[in-house]
PDB file of C-alpha atoms in Angstrom:
ATOM      1  CA  MET A   1       0.000   0.000   0.000  1.00  0.00           C
ATOM      2  CA  ARG A   2       1.309   3.430  -0.961  1.00  0.00           C
ATOM      3  CA  TRP A   3       1.567   6.220   1.617  1.00  0.00           C
ATOM      4  CA  SER A   4       1.034   9.800   0.483  1.00  0.00           C
ATOM      5  CA  LEU A   5       0.439  13.067   2.316  1.00  0.00           C
ATOM      6  CA  ALA A   6      -2.162  15.794   1.963  1.00  0.00           C
ATOM      7  CA  LEU A   7      -0.301  18.968   2.887  1.00  0.00           C
ATOM      8  CA  SER A   8      -2.011  22.005   4.333  1.00  0.00           C
ATOM      9  CA  GLN A   9      -2.046  25.014   2.045  1.00  0.00           C
ATOM     10  CA  ARG A  10      -2.104  27.221   5.126  1.00  0.00           C
ATOM     11  CA  LEU A  11       1.634  26.568   5.343  1.00  0.00           C
ATOM     12  CA  GLY A  12       2.586  29.265   2.839  1.00  0.00           C
ATOM     13  CA  ARG A  13       6.263  28.942   1.931  1.00  0.00           C
ATOM     14  CA  ASP A  14       6.672  26.275   4.615  1.00  0.00           C
ATOM     15  CA  LEU A  15       4.790  23.984   2.223  1.00  0.00           C
ATOM     16  CA  PHE A  16       8.114  23.286   0.535  1.00  0.00           C
ATOM     17  CA  ASP A  17       9.851  22.315   3.788  1.00  0.00           C
ATOM     18  CA  HIS A  18       7.078  19.828   4.492  1.00  0.00           C
ATOM     19  CA  ALA A  19       7.285  18.491   0.931  1.00  0.00           C
ATOM     20  CA  ALA A  20      11.047  18.038   1.284  1.00  0.00           C
ATOM     21  CA  ALA A  21      10.586  16.195   4.576  1.00  0.00           C
ATOM     22  CA  ALA A  22       8.048  13.884   2.944  1.00  0.00           C
ATOM     23  CA  ALA A  23      10.517  13.057   0.179  1.00  0.00           C
ATOM     24  CA  ASP A  24      13.381  12.491   2.636  1.00  0.00           C
ATOM     25  CA  LEU A  25      11.190  10.163   4.707  1.00  0.00           C
ATOM     26  CA  GLY A  26      10.171   8.049   1.723  1.00  0.00           C
ATOM     27  CA  PHE A  27       6.527   8.968   1.201  1.00  0.00           C
ATOM     28  CA  ASP A  28       5.047   8.253  -2.220  1.00  0.00           C
ATOM     29  CA  GLY A  29       3.136  11.407  -3.081  1.00  0.00           C
ATOM     30  CA  LEU A  30       1.906  14.875  -2.148  1.00  0.00           C
ATOM     31  CA  PHE A  31      -1.655  16.133  -2.514  1.00  0.00           C
ATOM     32  CA  VAL A  32      -3.291  19.549  -2.216  1.00  0.00           C
ATOM     33  CA  PHE A  33      -6.900  20.551  -1.596  1.00  0.00           C
ATOM     34  CA  ASP A  34      -9.032  22.975  -3.600  1.00  0.00           C
ATOM     35  CA  HIS A  35     -10.311  25.514  -1.095  1.00  0.00           C
ATOM     36  CA  LEU A  36     -10.074  29.261  -1.477  1.00  0.00           C
ATOM     37  CA  VAL A  37     -10.066  29.486   2.318  1.00  0.00           C
ATOM     38  CA  PRO A  38      -9.593  26.750   4.931  1.00  0.00           C
ATOM     39  CA  LEU A  39     -12.916  25.219   5.956  1.00  0.00           C
ATOM     40  CA  ALA A  40     -11.938  25.375   9.631  1.00  0.00           C
ATOM     41  CA  ASP A  41     -11.094  29.086   9.481  1.00  0.00           C
ATOM     42  CA  PRO A  42     -12.724  31.031   6.627  1.00  0.00           C
ATOM     43  CA  HIS A  43     -10.708  34.142   7.494  1.00  0.00           C
ATOM     44  CA  ALA A  44      -7.313  32.462   7.121  1.00  0.00           C
ATOM     45  CA  PRO A  45      -5.294  32.484   3.883  1.00  0.00           C
ATOM     46  CA  ALA A  46      -4.750  29.388   1.771  1.00  0.00           C
ATOM     47  CA  LEU A  47      -2.548  28.741  -1.235  1.00  0.00           C
ATOM     48  CA  GLU A  48      -4.600  28.337  -4.414  1.00  0.00           C
ATOM     49  CA  ALA A  49      -4.724  24.698  -5.504  1.00  0.00           C
ATOM     50  CA  ALA A  50      -3.541  24.796  -9.118  1.00  0.00           C
ATOM     51  CA  THR A  51      -0.724  27.219  -8.311  1.00  0.00           C
ATOM     52  CA  ALA A  52       0.431  25.136  -5.340  1.00  0.00           C
ATOM     53  CA  LEU A  53       0.231  21.983  -7.445  1.00  0.00           C
ATOM     54  CA  GLY A  54       2.462  23.495 -10.118  1.00  0.00           C
ATOM     55  CA  ALA A  55       4.945  24.736  -7.524  1.00  0.00           C
ATOM     56  CA  LEU A  56       5.201  21.293  -5.936  1.00  0.00           C
ATOM     57  CA  ALA A  57       5.524  19.639  -9.349  1.00  0.00           C
ATOM     58  CA  ALA A  58       8.489  21.894 -10.127  1.00  0.00           C
ATOM     59  CA  THR A  59      10.284  21.376  -6.808  1.00  0.00           C
ATOM     60  CA  SER A  60       9.521  17.873  -5.510  1.00  0.00           C
ATOM     61  CA  PRO A  61      10.717  14.477  -6.781  1.00  0.00           C
ATOM     62  CA  LEU A  62       7.449  12.914  -5.591  1.00  0.00           C
ATOM     63  CA  ARG A  63       4.241  12.356  -7.500  1.00  0.00           C
ATOM     64  CA  VAL A  64       1.847  15.240  -6.908  1.00  0.00           C
ATOM     65  CA  GLY A  65      -1.908  15.383  -7.091  1.00  0.00           C
ATOM     66  CA  SER A  66      -5.116  17.043  -5.987  1.00  0.00           C
ATOM     67  CA  LEU A  67      -7.801  15.876  -3.571  1.00  0.00           C
ATOM     68  CA  VAL A  68      -9.837  17.224  -5.050  1.00  0.00           C
ATOM     69  CA  LEU A  69     -10.180  19.887  -7.693  1.00  0.00           C
ATOM     70  CA  ARG A  70     -13.853  20.833  -7.651  1.00  0.00           C
ATOM     71  CA  ALA A  71     -15.076  20.361 -11.188  1.00  0.00           C
ATOM     72  CA  THR A  72     -17.512  23.273 -11.121  1.00  0.00           C
ATOM     73  CA  MET A  73     -14.820  25.793 -10.144  1.00  0.00           C
ATOM     74  CA  ARG A  74     -13.362  25.667 -13.665  1.00  0.00           C
ATOM     75  CA  ALA A  75     -14.435  24.743 -17.161  1.00  0.00           C
ATOM     76  CA  PRO A  76     -13.467  21.127 -17.973  1.00  0.00           C
ATOM     77  CA  GLU A  77     -10.996  22.354 -20.599  1.00  0.00           C
ATOM     78  CA  VAL A  78      -9.287  24.572 -18.004  1.00  0.00           C
ATOM     79  CA  THR A  79      -9.032  21.660 -15.575  1.00  0.00           C
ATOM     80  CA  ALA A  80      -7.498  19.555 -18.348  1.00  0.00           C
ATOM     81  CA  ALA A  81      -5.004  22.324 -19.146  1.00  0.00           C
ATOM     82  CA  ILE A  82      -3.962  22.444 -15.479  1.00  0.00           C
ATOM     83  CA  ALA A  83      -3.520  18.671 -15.466  1.00  0.00           C
ATOM     84  CA  LYS A  84      -1.452  18.696 -18.644  1.00  0.00           C
ATOM     85  CA  THR A  85       0.732  21.558 -17.399  1.00  0.00           C
ATOM     86  CA  VAL A  86       1.450  19.754 -14.125  1.00  0.00           C
ATOM     87  CA  ALA A  87       2.266  16.583 -16.065  1.00  0.00           C
ATOM     88  CA  GLU A  88       4.740  18.488 -18.239  1.00  0.00           C
ATOM     89  CA  ILE A  89       6.484  19.999 -15.204  1.00  0.00           C
ATOM     90  CA  SER A  90       6.522  17.064 -12.805  1.00  0.00           C
ATOM     91  CA  PRO A  91       9.242  14.386 -12.933  1.00  0.00           C
ATOM     92  CA  VAL A  92       6.584  11.791 -12.032  1.00  0.00           C
ATOM     93  CA  PRO A  93       3.164  11.453 -13.703  1.00  0.00           C
ATOM     94  CA  PRO A  94       0.626  13.226 -11.466  1.00  0.00           C
ATOM     95  CA  VAL A  95      -2.862  12.181 -10.471  1.00  0.00           C
ATOM     96  CA  ILE A  96      -5.622  14.752 -10.633  1.00  0.00           C
ATOM     97  CA  GLY A  97      -8.379  14.114  -8.140  1.00  0.00           C
ATOM     98  CA  LEU A  98     -11.730  15.612  -9.128  1.00  0.00           C
ATOM     99  CA  GLY A  99     -14.901  16.163  -7.131  1.00  0.00           C
ATOM    100  CA  ALA A 100     -18.419  17.516  -7.471  1.00  0.00           C
ATOM    101  CA  GLY A 101     -18.451  19.679  -4.349  1.00  0.00           C
ATOM    102  CA  ASP A 102     -20.825  19.194  -1.424  1.00  0.00           C
ATOM    103  CA  ARG A 103     -22.746  21.045   1.269  1.00  0.00           C
ATOM    104  CA  LEU A 104     -19.504  21.785   3.153  1.00  0.00           C
ATOM    105  CA  THR A 105     -18.187  23.801   0.222  1.00  0.00           C
ATOM    106  CA  LYS A 106     -21.413  25.571  -0.722  1.00  0.00           C
ATOM    107  CA  ASP A 107     -20.899  28.589   1.566  1.00  0.00           C
ATOM    108  CA  GLU A 108     -17.302  29.022   0.446  1.00  0.00           C
ATOM    109  CA  THR A 109     -18.305  28.836  -3.209  1.00  0.00           C
ATOM    110  CA  THR A 110     -21.082  31.400  -2.995  1.00  0.00           C
ATOM    111  CA  ARG A 111     -18.969  33.685  -0.801  1.00  0.00           C
ATOM    112  CA  PHE A 112     -16.616  34.192  -3.727  1.00  0.00           C
ATOM    113  CA  GLY A 113     -19.454  34.837  -6.150  1.00  0.00           C
ATOM    114  CA  LEU A 114     -19.215  31.456  -7.855  1.00  0.00           C
ATOM    115  CA  PRO A 115     -22.332  29.463  -8.751  1.00  0.00           C
ATOM    116  CA  PHE A 116     -23.214  26.324  -6.821  1.00  0.00           C
ATOM    117  CA  PRO A 117     -25.156  24.234  -9.352  1.00  0.00           C
ATOM    118  CA  THR A 118     -27.668  21.500  -8.647  1.00  0.00           C
ATOM    119  CA  LEU A 119     -26.464  17.958  -8.032  1.00  0.00           C
ATOM    120  CA  ASP A 120     -27.454  16.941 -11.572  1.00  0.00           C
ATOM    121  CA  GLU A 121     -25.420  19.803 -13.032  1.00  0.00           C
ATOM    122  CA  ARG A 122     -22.426  19.108 -10.804  1.00  0.00           C
ATOM    123  CA  ILE A 123     -22.403  15.430 -11.762  1.00  0.00           C
ATOM    124  CA  GLU A 124     -22.555  16.369 -15.443  1.00  0.00           C
ATOM    125  CA  VAL A 125     -19.625  18.785 -15.132  1.00  0.00           C
ATOM    126  CA  LEU A 126     -17.662  16.230 -13.090  1.00  0.00           C
ATOM    127  CA  GLY A 127     -18.044  13.659 -15.853  1.00  0.00           C
ATOM    128  CA  ALA A 128     -16.978  16.191 -18.473  1.00  0.00           C
ATOM    129  CA  ALA A 129     -13.892  17.074 -16.406  1.00  0.00           C
ATOM    130  CA  VAL A 130     -12.941  13.404 -16.071  1.00  0.00           C
ATOM    131  CA  ASP A 131     -13.232  12.954 -19.830  1.00  0.00           C
ATOM    132  CA  ALA A 132     -11.182  16.103 -20.514  1.00  0.00           C
ATOM    133  CA  VAL A 133      -8.361  15.181 -18.118  1.00  0.00           C
ATOM    134  CA  GLN A 134      -8.144  11.650 -19.487  1.00  0.00           C
ATOM    135  CA  ALA A 135      -8.156  12.987 -23.056  1.00  0.00           C
ATOM    136  CA  ALA A 136      -5.136  15.088 -22.042  1.00  0.00           C
ATOM    137  CA  GLY A 137      -3.349  11.864 -21.106  1.00  0.00           C
ATOM    138  CA  VAL A 138      -3.325  12.484 -17.349  1.00  0.00           C
ATOM    139  CA  SER A 139      -4.468  10.028 -14.698  1.00  0.00           C
ATOM    140  CA  CYS A 140      -7.442  11.127 -12.608  1.00  0.00           C
ATOM    141  CA  TRP A 141      -9.357   9.962  -9.575  1.00  0.00           C
ATOM    142  CA  VAL A 142     -12.831  10.950  -8.472  1.00  0.00           C
ATOM    143  CA  GLY A 143     -13.431  11.684  -4.804  1.00  0.00           C
ATOM    144  CA  GLY A 144     -16.751  11.366  -3.022  1.00  0.00           C
ATOM    145  CA  LEU A 145     -19.162   8.952  -1.393  1.00  0.00           C
ATOM    146  CA  HIS A 146     -22.428   9.839  -3.130  1.00  0.00           C
ATOM    147  CA  PRO A 147     -23.665   6.917  -5.291  1.00  0.00           C
ATOM    148  CA  ARG A 148     -23.770   9.112  -8.401  1.00  0.00           C
ATOM    149  CA  VAL A 149     -20.227  10.323  -7.797  1.00  0.00           C
ATOM    150  CA  ARG A 150     -19.215   6.691  -7.436  1.00  0.00           C
ATOM    151  CA  GLU A 151     -20.650   5.971 -10.891  1.00  0.00           C
ATOM    152  CA  VAL A 152     -18.502   8.714 -12.409  1.00  0.00           C
ATOM    153  CA  ALA A 153     -15.473   7.345 -10.553  1.00  0.00           C
ATOM    154  CA  LEU A 154     -15.774   4.111 -12.526  1.00  0.00           C
ATOM    155  CA  ARG A 155     -14.990   6.135 -15.663  1.00  0.00           C
ATOM    156  CA  ALA A 156     -11.829   7.498 -14.036  1.00  0.00           C
ATOM    157  CA  ASP A 157      -8.574   5.826 -12.999  1.00  0.00           C
ATOM    158  CA  GLY A 158      -9.462   5.626  -9.340  1.00  0.00           C
ATOM    159  CA  TRP A 159     -11.725   6.551  -6.459  1.00  0.00           C
ATOM    160  CA  ASN A 160     -10.917   8.402  -3.248  1.00  0.00           C
ATOM    161  CA  LEU A 161     -12.921   7.945  -0.066  1.00  0.00           C
ATOM    162  CA  TRP A 162     -12.279  10.802   2.358  1.00  0.00           C
ATOM    163  CA  GLU A 163     -12.836   9.780   5.984  1.00  0.00           C
ATOM    164  CA  PRO A 164     -15.653   7.320   5.310  1.00  0.00           C
ATOM    165  CA  ASP A 165     -17.462   5.741   8.231  1.00  0.00           C
ATOM    166  CA  PRO A 166     -15.187   2.737   8.899  1.00  0.00           C
ATOM    167  CA  THR A 167     -18.207   0.514   9.525  1.00  0.00           C
ATOM    168  CA  ARG A 168     -19.443   1.295   5.991  1.00  0.00           C
ATOM    169  CA  LEU A 169     -16.134   0.658   4.256  1.00  0.00           C
ATOM    170  CA  PRO A 170     -16.733  -3.003   3.323  1.00  0.00           C
ATOM    171  CA  ASP A 171     -20.135  -2.126   1.837  1.00  0.00           C
ATOM    172  CA  LEU A 172     -18.716   0.865  -0.031  1.00  0.00           C
ATOM    173  CA  LEU A 173     -15.911  -1.185  -1.538  1.00  0.00           C
ATOM    174  CA  GLY A 174     -18.286  -4.020  -2.319  1.00  0.00           C
ATOM    175  CA  SER A 175     -20.645  -1.673  -4.156  1.00  0.00           C
ATOM    176  CA  VAL A 176     -18.354  -1.291  -7.172  1.00  0.00           C
ATOM    177  CA  ALA A 177     -16.956  -3.759  -9.670  1.00  0.00           C
ATOM    178  CA  ARG A 178     -13.353  -2.607  -9.727  1.00  0.00           C
ATOM    179  CA  PRO A 179     -11.614  -2.447 -13.104  1.00  0.00           C
ATOM    180  CA  GLY A 180      -8.231  -4.139 -13.079  1.00  0.00           C
ATOM    181  CA  SER A 181      -6.042  -1.031 -12.923  1.00  0.00           C
ATOM    182  CA  TRP A 182      -8.421   1.051 -10.813  1.00  0.00           C
ATOM    183  CA  THR A 183      -6.969   2.591  -7.637  1.00  0.00           C
ATOM    184  CA  VAL A 184      -8.969   2.980  -4.441  1.00  0.00           C
ATOM    185  CA  SER A 185      -7.466   5.436  -1.979  1.00  0.00           C
ATOM    186  CA  TRP A 186      -8.420   6.335   1.570  1.00  0.00           C
ATOM    187  CA  GLY A 187      -7.997   9.947   2.610  1.00  0.00           C
ATOM    188  CA  GLY A 188      -8.170  11.472   6.051  1.00  0.00           C
ATOM    189  CA  ARG A 189      -6.477  13.099   8.981  1.00  0.00           C
ATOM    190  CA  ALA A 190      -4.061  11.397  11.368  1.00  0.00           C
ATOM    191  CA  LEU A 191      -2.909  12.430  14.828  1.00  0.00           C
ATOM    192  CA  VAL A 192      -0.125  10.272  16.247  1.00  0.00           C
ATOM    193  CA  GLY A 193       0.263  10.236  20.024  1.00  0.00           C
ATOM    194  CA  ALA A 194      -3.119  11.604  21.096  1.00  0.00           C
ATOM    195  CA  GLU A 195      -6.728  10.540  20.685  1.00  0.00           C
ATOM    196  CA  ARG A 196      -9.460  12.676  19.153  1.00  0.00           C
ATOM    197  CA  ASP A 197     -13.018  11.457  18.783  1.00  0.00           C
ATOM    198  CA  ASP A 198     -13.393  13.116  15.376  1.00  0.00           C
ATOM    199  CA  VAL A 199     -10.132  11.686  13.980  1.00  0.00           C
ATOM    200  CA  TRP A 200     -10.332   7.948  13.278  1.00  0.00           C
ATOM    201  CA  LEU A 201      -6.569   7.641  12.777  1.00  0.00           C
ATOM    202  CA  SER A 202      -5.570   8.959  16.180  1.00  0.00           C
ATOM    203  CA  GLY A 203      -3.954   7.552  19.270  1.00  0.00           C
ATOM    204  CA  ASP A 204      -0.745   5.686  19.918  1.00  0.00           C
ATOM    205  CA  PRO A 205       1.296   4.350  16.977  1.00  0.00           C
ATOM    206  CA  GLY A 206       0.160   0.777  17.552  1.00  0.00           C
ATOM    207  CA  ARG A 207      -3.523   1.704  17.388  1.00  0.00           C
ATOM    208  CA  ILE A 208      -3.027   3.716  14.213  1.00  0.00           C
ATOM    209  CA  ALA A 209      -0.976   0.948  12.593  1.00  0.00           C
ATOM    210  CA  GLU A 210      -3.715  -1.562  13.412  1.00  0.00           C
ATOM    211  CA  ARG A 211      -6.363   0.611  11.789  1.00  0.00           C
ATOM    212  CA  ILE A 212      -4.216   1.155   8.716  1.00  0.00           C
ATOM    213  CA  ASP A 213      -3.718  -2.603   8.457  1.00  0.00           C
ATOM    214  CA  SER A 214      -7.510  -2.941   8.417  1.00  0.00           C
ATOM    215  CA  LEU A 215      -7.682  -0.526   5.481  1.00  0.00           C
ATOM    216  CA  ALA A 216      -5.145  -2.574   3.556  1.00  0.00           C
ATOM    217  CA  SER A 217      -7.076  -5.758   4.303  1.00  0.00           C
ATOM    218  CA  ALA A 218     -10.278  -4.117   3.063  1.00  0.00           C
ATOM    219  CA  GLY A 219      -8.680  -3.408  -0.312  1.00  0.00           C
ATOM    220  CA  ILE A 220      -7.339   0.143  -0.035  1.00  0.00           C
ATOM    221  CA  ASP A 221      -4.429   0.686  -2.431  1.00  0.00           C
ATOM    222  CA  GLU A 222      -3.172   4.051  -1.198  1.00  0.00           C
ATOM    223  CA  LEU A 223      -3.386   6.257   1.867  1.00  0.00           C
ATOM    224  CA  VAL A 224      -3.528  10.031   1.514  1.00  0.00           C
ATOM    225  CA  ILE A 225      -3.012  11.290   5.045  1.00  0.00           C
ATOM    226  CA  ALA A 226      -3.324  14.847   6.340  1.00  0.00           C
ATOM    227  CA  PRO A 227      -0.953  14.930   9.336  1.00  0.00           C
ATOM    228  CA  LEU A 228      -2.040  16.774  12.482  1.00  0.00           C
ATOM    229  CA  PRO A 229      -1.114  19.319  13.565  1.00  0.00           C
ATOM    230  CA  PRO A 230      -0.690  20.425   9.944  1.00  0.00           C
ATOM    231  CA  THR A 231       2.056  22.959  10.653  1.00  0.00           C
ATOM    232  CA  ASP A 232       4.282  20.583  12.629  1.00  0.00           C
ATOM    233  CA  LEU A 233       7.059  18.816  10.722  1.00  0.00           C
ATOM    234  CA  ALA A 234       7.291  16.307  13.558  1.00  0.00           C
ATOM    235  CA  ALA A 235       3.824  15.045  12.598  1.00  0.00           C
ATOM    236  CA  ILE A 236       5.255  13.805   9.295  1.00  0.00           C
ATOM    237  CA  GLU A 237       8.117  12.081  11.098  1.00  0.00           C
ATOM    238  CA  LEU A 238       5.682  10.352  13.453  1.00  0.00           C
ATOM    239  CA  LEU A 239       3.645   9.066  10.517  1.00  0.00           C
ATOM    240  CA  ALA A 240       6.800   7.683   8.929  1.00  0.00           C
ATOM    241  CA  SER A 241       7.558   5.832  12.161  1.00  0.00           C
ATOM    242  CA  VAL A 242       4.082   4.253  12.079  1.00  0.00           C
ATOM    243  CA  ARG A 243       4.582   3.217   8.452  1.00  0.00           C
ATOM    244  CA  ASP A 244       7.959   1.647   9.234  1.00  0.00           C
ATOM    245  CA  ARG A 245       6.812  -0.402  12.245  1.00  0.00           C
TER     246      ARG A 245
END
């Protein structure tokens, strides 16, 4: 199972120090989110996703990707152009994660004067973005748990499940007939050394390792972990120690 990191775009220039640490510690990839402001603090700054993705592609030896670019934020052709540009810059083929947006992102979207279409419209644009990115020759995943999003994911190269209810995971994975080269990734936060009720991957290293083993046994191909606290380099080192147990 591959281990990748979702880095916080609140880091500013420190993003590159965290990316370098991830490479030094042997992680497989780096992912960015697509929020104009952090969900936890709408008044805080955040690096823009496509710009951060290009910067990481130009400076890191690791595979880079997005979890996820919201399809309705850009025309499908623009999303494909971003994907192709990142692929040209990066030393390793990237993976562009795409999503339809959800209720958590509605306020952020409308705050910046962008439309928040109906579910039908968002699913249609998501499918068009998947087709455009694949036509550009770039690998893409679709992120989301909604059944209709899952259907679009089967047209892509993989599916990301962000912090799904662990009791639902077997049913979720059993609900799709996986194509042979299709990647299923689990995304979520991790806090090593302390327990938090809202963070499934939290607690002592042994507990976290046990839960990660259960993900591998369930059929997860790749982890995309957001280390907590997001500004602490030591959090990345602790995750590496869990991986290497």
